[in-house]
CSV table of C-alpha atoms in Angstrom, one decimal:
chain,number,residue,atom,x,y,z
A,19,MET,CA,0.2,0.1,-0.1
A,20,SER,CA,1.4,3.8,-1.1
A,21,SER,CA,1.9,6.8,0.6
A,22,THR,CA,-0.5,8.6,-0.4
A,23,THR,CA,-3.6,5.7,-0.1
A,24,LYS,CA,-2.2,5.1,3.6
A,25,ALA,CA,-2.8,9.2,3.9
A,26,LEU,CA,-5.7,9.2,2.7
A,27,GLU,CA,-6.9,6.1,4.5
A,28,LEU,CA,-7.2,9.0,7.4
A,29,LEU,CA,-10.0,11.0,5.6
A,30,ALA,CA,-11.9,8.1,7.2
A,31,HIS,CA,-11.7,8.5,10.5
A,32,PHE,CA,-14.1,12.0,10.2
A,33,SER,CA,-17.7,12.6,10.6
A,34,ALA,CA,-20.6,13.6,12.4
A,35,LEU,CA,-20.5,12.8,15.3
A,36,LYS,CA,-15.7,13.1,14.7
A,37,PRO,CA,-15.2,16.3,12.9
A,38,GLU,CA,-12.4,16.9,15.0
A,39,ILE,CA,-9.5,14.5,15.8
A,40,GLY,CA,-6.3,14.7,17.5
A,41,LEU,CA,-2.9,12.9,16.4
A,42,SER,CA,-2.9,10.9,19.3
A,43,GLU,CA,-6.8,10.2,19.1
A,44,MET,CA,-5.4,9.2,15.2
A,45,CYS,CA,-3.0,7.1,16.4
A,46,ARG,CA,-5.3,5.1,17.7
A,47,LEU,CA,-7.2,5.1,15.2
A,48,ALA,CA,-5.7,4.3,12.7
A,49,LYS,CA,-3.6,1.8,14.1
A,50,ARG,CA,-0.4,3.7,13.4
A,51,ASP,CA,3.1,4.9,14.8
A,52,LYS,CA,2.8,9.0,15.9
A,53,ALA,CA,5.7,9.6,13.4
A,54,THR,CA,3.6,7.7,10.2
A,55,THR,CA,0.4,9.2,10.8
A,56,TYR,CA,1.6,13.0,12.3
A,57,ARG,CA,4.0,13.0,8.4
A,58,HIS,CA,0.6,12.1,6.0
A,59,LEU,CA,-1.2,14.9,8.4
A,60,MET,CA,1.0,17.3,6.9
A,61,ALA,CA,1.0,16.0,3.2
A,62,LEU,CA,-2.7,15.8,3.6
A,63,GLU,CA,-2.7,19.6,5.6
A,64,ALA,CA,-0.6,20.3,2.6
A,65,ALA,CA,-2.8,19.5,-0.1
A,66,GLY,CA,-6.2,21.2,1.9
A,67,PHE,CA,-7.6,17.5,2.5
A,68,VAL,CA,-7.1,18.5,6.1
A,69,GLU,CA,-6.8,22.2,7.8
A,70,GLN,CA,-5.4,22.1,11.7
A,71,ASN,CA,-7.8,23.9,14.7
A,72,HIS,CA,-4.8,25.9,16.0
A,73,LYS,CA,-7.0,26.0,19.5
A,74,THR,CA,-7.1,22.9,19.8
A,75,LYS,CA,-4.5,21.0,17.3
A,76,GLY,CA,-7.2,18.6,16.3
A,77,TYR,CA,-7.3,17.8,12.8
A,78,ARG,CA,-10.4,18.3,10.7
A,79,LEU,CA,-11.5,18.4,6.8
A,80,GLY,CA,-9.8,21.2,4.8
A,81,PRO,CA,-11.8,23.1,1.9
A,82,ALA,CA,-10.8,21.1,-0.7
A,83,LEU,CA,-12.8,18.6,-0.5
A,84,LEU,CA,-15.4,20.8,-0.9
A,85,GLN,CA,-14.7,21.3,-4.1
A,86,LEU,CA,-14.1,18.3,-5.1
A,87,GLY,CA,-17.6,17.6,-3.9
A,88,ARG,CA,-19.0,20.2,-5.2
A,89,LEU,CA,-17.9,18.9,-8.6
A,90,ARG,CA,-18.2,15.3,-8.4
A,91,GLU,CA,-22.3,15.8,-7.5
A,92,GLN,CA,-21.7,18.1,-10.4
A,93,THR,CA,-20.6,14.7,-13.0
A,94,VAL,CA,-21.6,12.3,-11.2
A,95,PRO,CA,-25.1,12.8,-9.0
A,96,ARG,CA,-25.0,10.3,-7.0
A,97,GLU,CA,-27.2,11.9,-3.6
A,98,THR,CA,-29.4,14.0,-6.4
A,99,GLY,CA,-29.9,10.1,-8.3
A,100,ALA,CA,-30.3,8.3,-4.9
A,101,ALA,CA,-32.6,10.6,-1.9
A,102,ALA,CA,-36.0,10.3,-3.6
A,103,PRO,CA,-35.7,6.3,-3.9
A,104,MET,CA,-34.8,6.5,-0.3
A,105,SER,CA,-37.2,9.2,1.6
A,106,ALA,CA,-39.8,6.6,-0.4
A,107,LEU,CA,-38.4,3.5,1.0
A,108,SER,CA,-38.3,5.6,4.4
A,109,GLU,CA,-41.9,6.2,4.2
A,110,LEU,CA,-43.5,2.6,3.3
A,111,SER,CA,-40.8,0.6,5.5
A,112,GLY,CA,-41.1,3.2,8.1
A,113,GLU,CA,-38.0,2.7,9.1
A,114,THR,CA,-33.7,4.5,8.8
A,115,VAL,CA,-32.8,4.3,5.3
A,116,HIS,CA,-29.3,4.8,4.0
A,117,VAL,CA,-27.4,4.6,0.6
A,118,THR,CA,-23.8,3.7,0.6
A,119,VAL,CA,-21.1,3.7,-2.6
A,120,LEU,CA,-18.1,1.0,-2.8
A,121,SER,CA,-14.9,3.0,-3.3
A,122,SER,CA,-12.0,0.9,-3.9
A,123,SER,CA,-12.3,-1.5,-0.9
A,124,THR,CA,-14.3,1.3,0.9
A,125,ILE,CA,-17.9,1.3,2.0
A,126,PHE,CA,-18.3,5.1,1.9
A,127,ALA,CA,-21.6,6.8,3.7
A,128,LEU,CA,-23.5,9.0,1.4
A,129,LEU,CA,-26.7,9.4,2.4
A,130,SER,CA,-29.5,9.2,5.4
A,131,GLN,CA,-33.0,8.8,6.4
A,132,GLU,CA,-34.7,9.0,9.3
A,133,SER,CA,-38.1,8.0,9.2
A,134,PRO,CA,-40.3,9.7,12.5
A,135,LYS,CA,-43.0,6.7,12.6
A,136,HIS,CA,-41.0,5.1,15.5
A,137,SER,CA,-39.7,7.0,18.9
A,138,THR,CA,-36.5,4.3,18.5
A,139,ARG,CA,-34.9,3.9,15.5
A,140,ALA,CA,-31.9,2.5,14.1
A,141,VAL,CA,-29.2,6.2,13.5
A,142,ILE,CA,-26.7,5.9,11.4
A,143,ASP,CA,-23.9,7.8,13.1
A,144,ILE,CA,-20.5,6.1,11.0
A,145,ALA,CA,-19.3,7.3,8.1
A,146,THR,CA,-17.2,3.8,7.0
A,147,PHE,CA,-19.4,0.5,6.9
A,148,PRO,CA,-17.0,-2.8,8.0
A,149,LEU,CA,-17.4,-5.2,5.7
A,150,HIS,CA,-18.2,-8.3,7.8
A,151,ALA,CA,-20.7,-6.7,9.8
A,152,THR,CA,-22.7,-4.5,8.3
A,153,ALA,CA,-25.4,-5.5,6.1
A,154,SER,CA,-24.0,-2.8,3.2
A,155,GLY,CA,-20.6,-4.1,3.2
A,156,ILE,CA,-21.6,-8.0,3.1
A,157,CYS,CA,-23.5,-6.4,0.0
A,158,ALA,CA,-20.4,-5.4,-1.3
A,159,LEU,CA,-18.6,-8.8,-0.7
A,160,ALA,CA,-21.1,-11.1,-2.8
A,161,PHE,CA,-22.0,-8.4,-5.9
A,162,GLY,CA,-18.7,-6.1,-5.5
A,163,PRO,CA,-15.3,-6.2,-6.6
A,164,ASP,CA,-14.0,-10.2,-6.0
A,165,ASP,CA,-10.8,-9.5,-4.4
A,166,LEU,CA,-13.0,-7.4,-1.3
A,167,PHE,CA,-13.6,-10.9,0.3
A,168,ALA,CA,-9.9,-12.0,0.9
A,169,ILE,CA,-9.4,-7.7,1.6
A,170,ALA,CA,-12.9,-8.8,4.6
A,171,CYS,CA,-10.8,-11.3,5.3
A,172,GLU,CA,-7.7,-9.2,6.7
A,173,ASP,CA,-9.8,-7.5,9.7
A,174,LEU,CA,-12.6,-9.9,10.6
A,175,ALA,CA,-12.4,-8.0,14.5
A,176,PRO,CA,-15.8,-8.8,16.7
A,177,PHE,CA,-18.7,-5.5,16.7
A,178,THR,CA,-20.9,-7.9,18.2
A,179,PRO,CA,-21.3,-12.0,19.8
A,180,THR,CA,-22.3,-13.2,16.2
A,181,THR,CA,-20.3,-10.8,14.2
A,182,PRO,CA,-18.1,-13.8,11.5
A,183,THR,CA,-14.9,-13.7,12.7
A,184,THR,CA,-13.9,-17.1,9.7
A,185,ALA,CA,-13.3,-17.2,6.7
A,186,ASP,CA,-16.0,-19.6,6.2
A,187,GLY,CA,-18.4,-17.8,8.4
A,188,LEU,CA,-18.8,-14.6,7.1
A,189,ARG,CA,-18.4,-16.9,2.6
A,190,ILE,CA,-21.7,-18.1,4.3
A,191,LEU,CA,-23.8,-14.3,4.8
A,192,VAL,CA,-21.9,-13.7,1.4
A,193,GLU,CA,-23.5,-17.0,-0.4
A,194,ASP,CA,-26.8,-16.4,1.2
A,195,ALA,CA,-26.7,-12.6,-0.1
A,196,ARG,CA,-25.8,-14.0,-3.3
A,197,SER,CA,-29.2,-16.2,-3.7
A,198,ARG,CA,-31.6,-14.3,-2.4
A,199,GLY,CA,-30.3,-10.5,-4.4
A,200,ILE,CA,-31.1,-9.6,-0.9
A,201,ALA,CA,-28.0,-9.3,2.6
A,202,ARG,CA,-28.7,-9.0,6.2
A,203,SER,CA,-26.7,-8.5,9.1
A,204,ASN,CA,-29.5,-9.8,12.3
A,205,GLY,CA,-27.3,-8.6,14.4
A,206,GLN,CA,-23.6,-8.5,13.7
A,207,PHE,CA,-22.5,-5.2,13.7
A,208,GLU,CA,-25.0,-4.1,16.7
A,209,THR,CA,-27.3,-6.5,18.3
A,210,ASP,CA,-30.9,-4.9,18.3
A,211,ILE,CA,-30.9,-3.5,15.2
A,212,HIS,CA,-31.0,-5.3,12.0
A,213,SER,CA,-30.3,-4.4,7.7
A,214,LEU,CA,-31.8,-5.5,4.6
A,215,SER,CA,-29.3,-3.9,1.9
A,216,SER,CA,-29.6,-5.0,-2.1
A,217,PRO,CA,-27.3,-3.5,-4.9
A,218,ILE,CA,-27.3,-1.0,-6.8
A,219,PHE,CA,-24.5,-0.9,-10.1
A,220,ASP,CA,-23.9,1.9,-11.9
A,221,GLN,CA,-23.0,2.8,-15.6
A,222,ASP,CA,-20.4,0.7,-16.0
A,223,GLY,CA,-22.9,-2.6,-14.8
A,224,ALA,CA,-20.7,-2.6,-12.4
A,225,PHE,CA,-21.5,-3.5,-8.3
A,226,ALA,CA,-21.9,1.3,-7.4
A,227,GLY,CA,-23.5,0.8,-4.2
A,228,ALA,CA,-26.4,-0.4,-1.4
A,229,VAL,CA,-29.5,0.6,-0.5
A,230,SER,CA,-30.4,-0.3,3.3
A,231,VAL,CA,-33.0,-0.4,5.6
A,232,ALA,CA,-31.7,-0.8,9.6
A,233,SER,CA,-34.8,-1.3,11.7
A,234,VAL,CA,-35.3,-2.3,15.0
A,235,ALA,CA,-35.0,-5.8,15.6
A,236,THR,CA,-37.8,-6.3,18.3
A,237,ARG,CA,-39.3,-5.1,15.2
A,238,PHE,CA,-38.7,-7.1,13.1
A,239,THR,CA,-41.4,-9.2,11.9
A,240,ALA,CA,-41.9,-11.8,8.7
A,241,SER,CA,-44.7,-8.5,7.2
A,242,LEU,CA,-43.0,-6.2,8.0
A,243,GLU,CA,-39.6,-8.4,6.2
A,244,GLN,CA,-41.6,-8.3,4.0
A,245,ILE,CA,-42.5,-4.6,3.1
A,246,ILE,CA,-38.5,-3.8,3.5
A,247,THR,CA,-37.2,-7.5,0.4
A,248,GLU,CA,-40.5,-5.4,-1.7
A,249,GLY,CA,-39.7,-1.3,-1.3
A,250,LEU,CA,-35.5,-2.1,-1.6
A,251,ILE,CA,-35.2,-4.9,-5.0
A,252,GLN,CA,-37.6,-1.2,-6.0
A,253,ALA,CA,-35.0,1.5,-5.0
A,254,SER,CA,-32.4,-0.3,-6.5
A,255,ARG,CA,-34.3,0.1,-9.4
A,256,ASP,CA,-35.2,3.4,-9.1
A,257,ILE,CA,-31.2,4.1,-7.8
A,258,THR,CA,-29.7,2.1,-11.0
A,259,ARG,CA,-31.6,3.5,-13.7
A,260,ASN,CA,-30.2,7.2,-12.2
A,261,TRP,CA,-27.2,6.5,-12.2
A,262,GLY,CA,-27.3,5.9,-15.6
A,263,GLY,CA,-27.4,1.8,-15.1
A,264,ILE,CA,-29.0,-1.0,-15.1
A,265,ILE,CA,-29.5,-4.3,-12.5
A,266,PRO,CA,-28.2,-7.7,-14.2
A,267,GLN,CA,-30.8,-10.3,-15.3
A,268,ASP,CA,-29.6,-12.9,-12.0
A,269,ILE,CA,-30.6,-9.9,-9.6
A,270,GLU,CA,-33.7,-9.7,-11.0
A,271,THR,CA,-33.8,-14.0,-10.3
A,272,ALA,CA,-32.6,-14.0,-7.5
A,273,TRP,CA,-35.2,-11.2,-6.0
A,274,SER,CA,-38.6,-12.7,-7.2
A,275,LYS,CA,-37.4,-15.8,-5.3
A,276,ALA,CA,-36.8,-13.2,-2.5
A,277,ILE,CA,-40.0,-12.5,-2.4
A,278,ALA,CA,-41.1,-15.6,-2.4
A,279,SER,CA,-40.0,-16.7,0.3
A,280,CYS,CA,-41.4,-13.9,2.3
A,281,LYS,CA,-44.2,-14.7,0.9
A,282,GLU,CA,-44.0,-18.2,2.1
A,283,MET,CA,-42.6,-16.6,5.6
A,284,GLU,CA,-45.8,-14.2,6.1
A,285,GLN,CA,-47.9,-16.7,5.4
A,286,THR,CA,-47.2,-19.5,7.7
A,287,SER,CA,-45.6,-16.6,11.3
């Protein structure tokens, strides 16, 4: 991994809940020594990607990212294309909906919307999503580049007692996602949250990201799963179309089987 890549990876640690990070904390988050982390921060600061708050000595995202963000949305309008389908799915399901994008081997948060239907709901407060523990990550492993699985297996950190910590355990979740066209995380990242995730494809026909619904586990019934599954599929189609892509036929076939399975479960519950 190049020094440039390692420096840019530091940007992923910033979030709305953690807009400013000191050097010592960044060392801990990045799992790097102080000298290396400082050198990478200096490189990012020189490029305008981060800036230092001279009062607190902490680092925050820099102004250069504003220009890049605006240019990205103008040329590849991902947020615009995802907003309406995401909002419709949140209203339909009554749960929290979020859209993620894949960049290299990292799943980044793009948009999220909480439903006002329930006072207790899932909150999306992370900027990047673990490949092995979240529905978005498992979706990427199932439908994204082949080398992602090996990358995911390099860090199978346990978030809950049900987080897969072996390659075989993770492979089971990935194969289930491929068979259904829908990935799931039943408490693998947060014990009280069940999530379903459906793939989004770009104009090149490649996996570009995922749309997901995160539900409080106590509300996750067979009936709600059917509603979410059907809503996710429609949202995936809509966002994929808005991003200039086409849903592969094998995904459409898997979705048909997933809907049939949900209806069968709902009838027998």
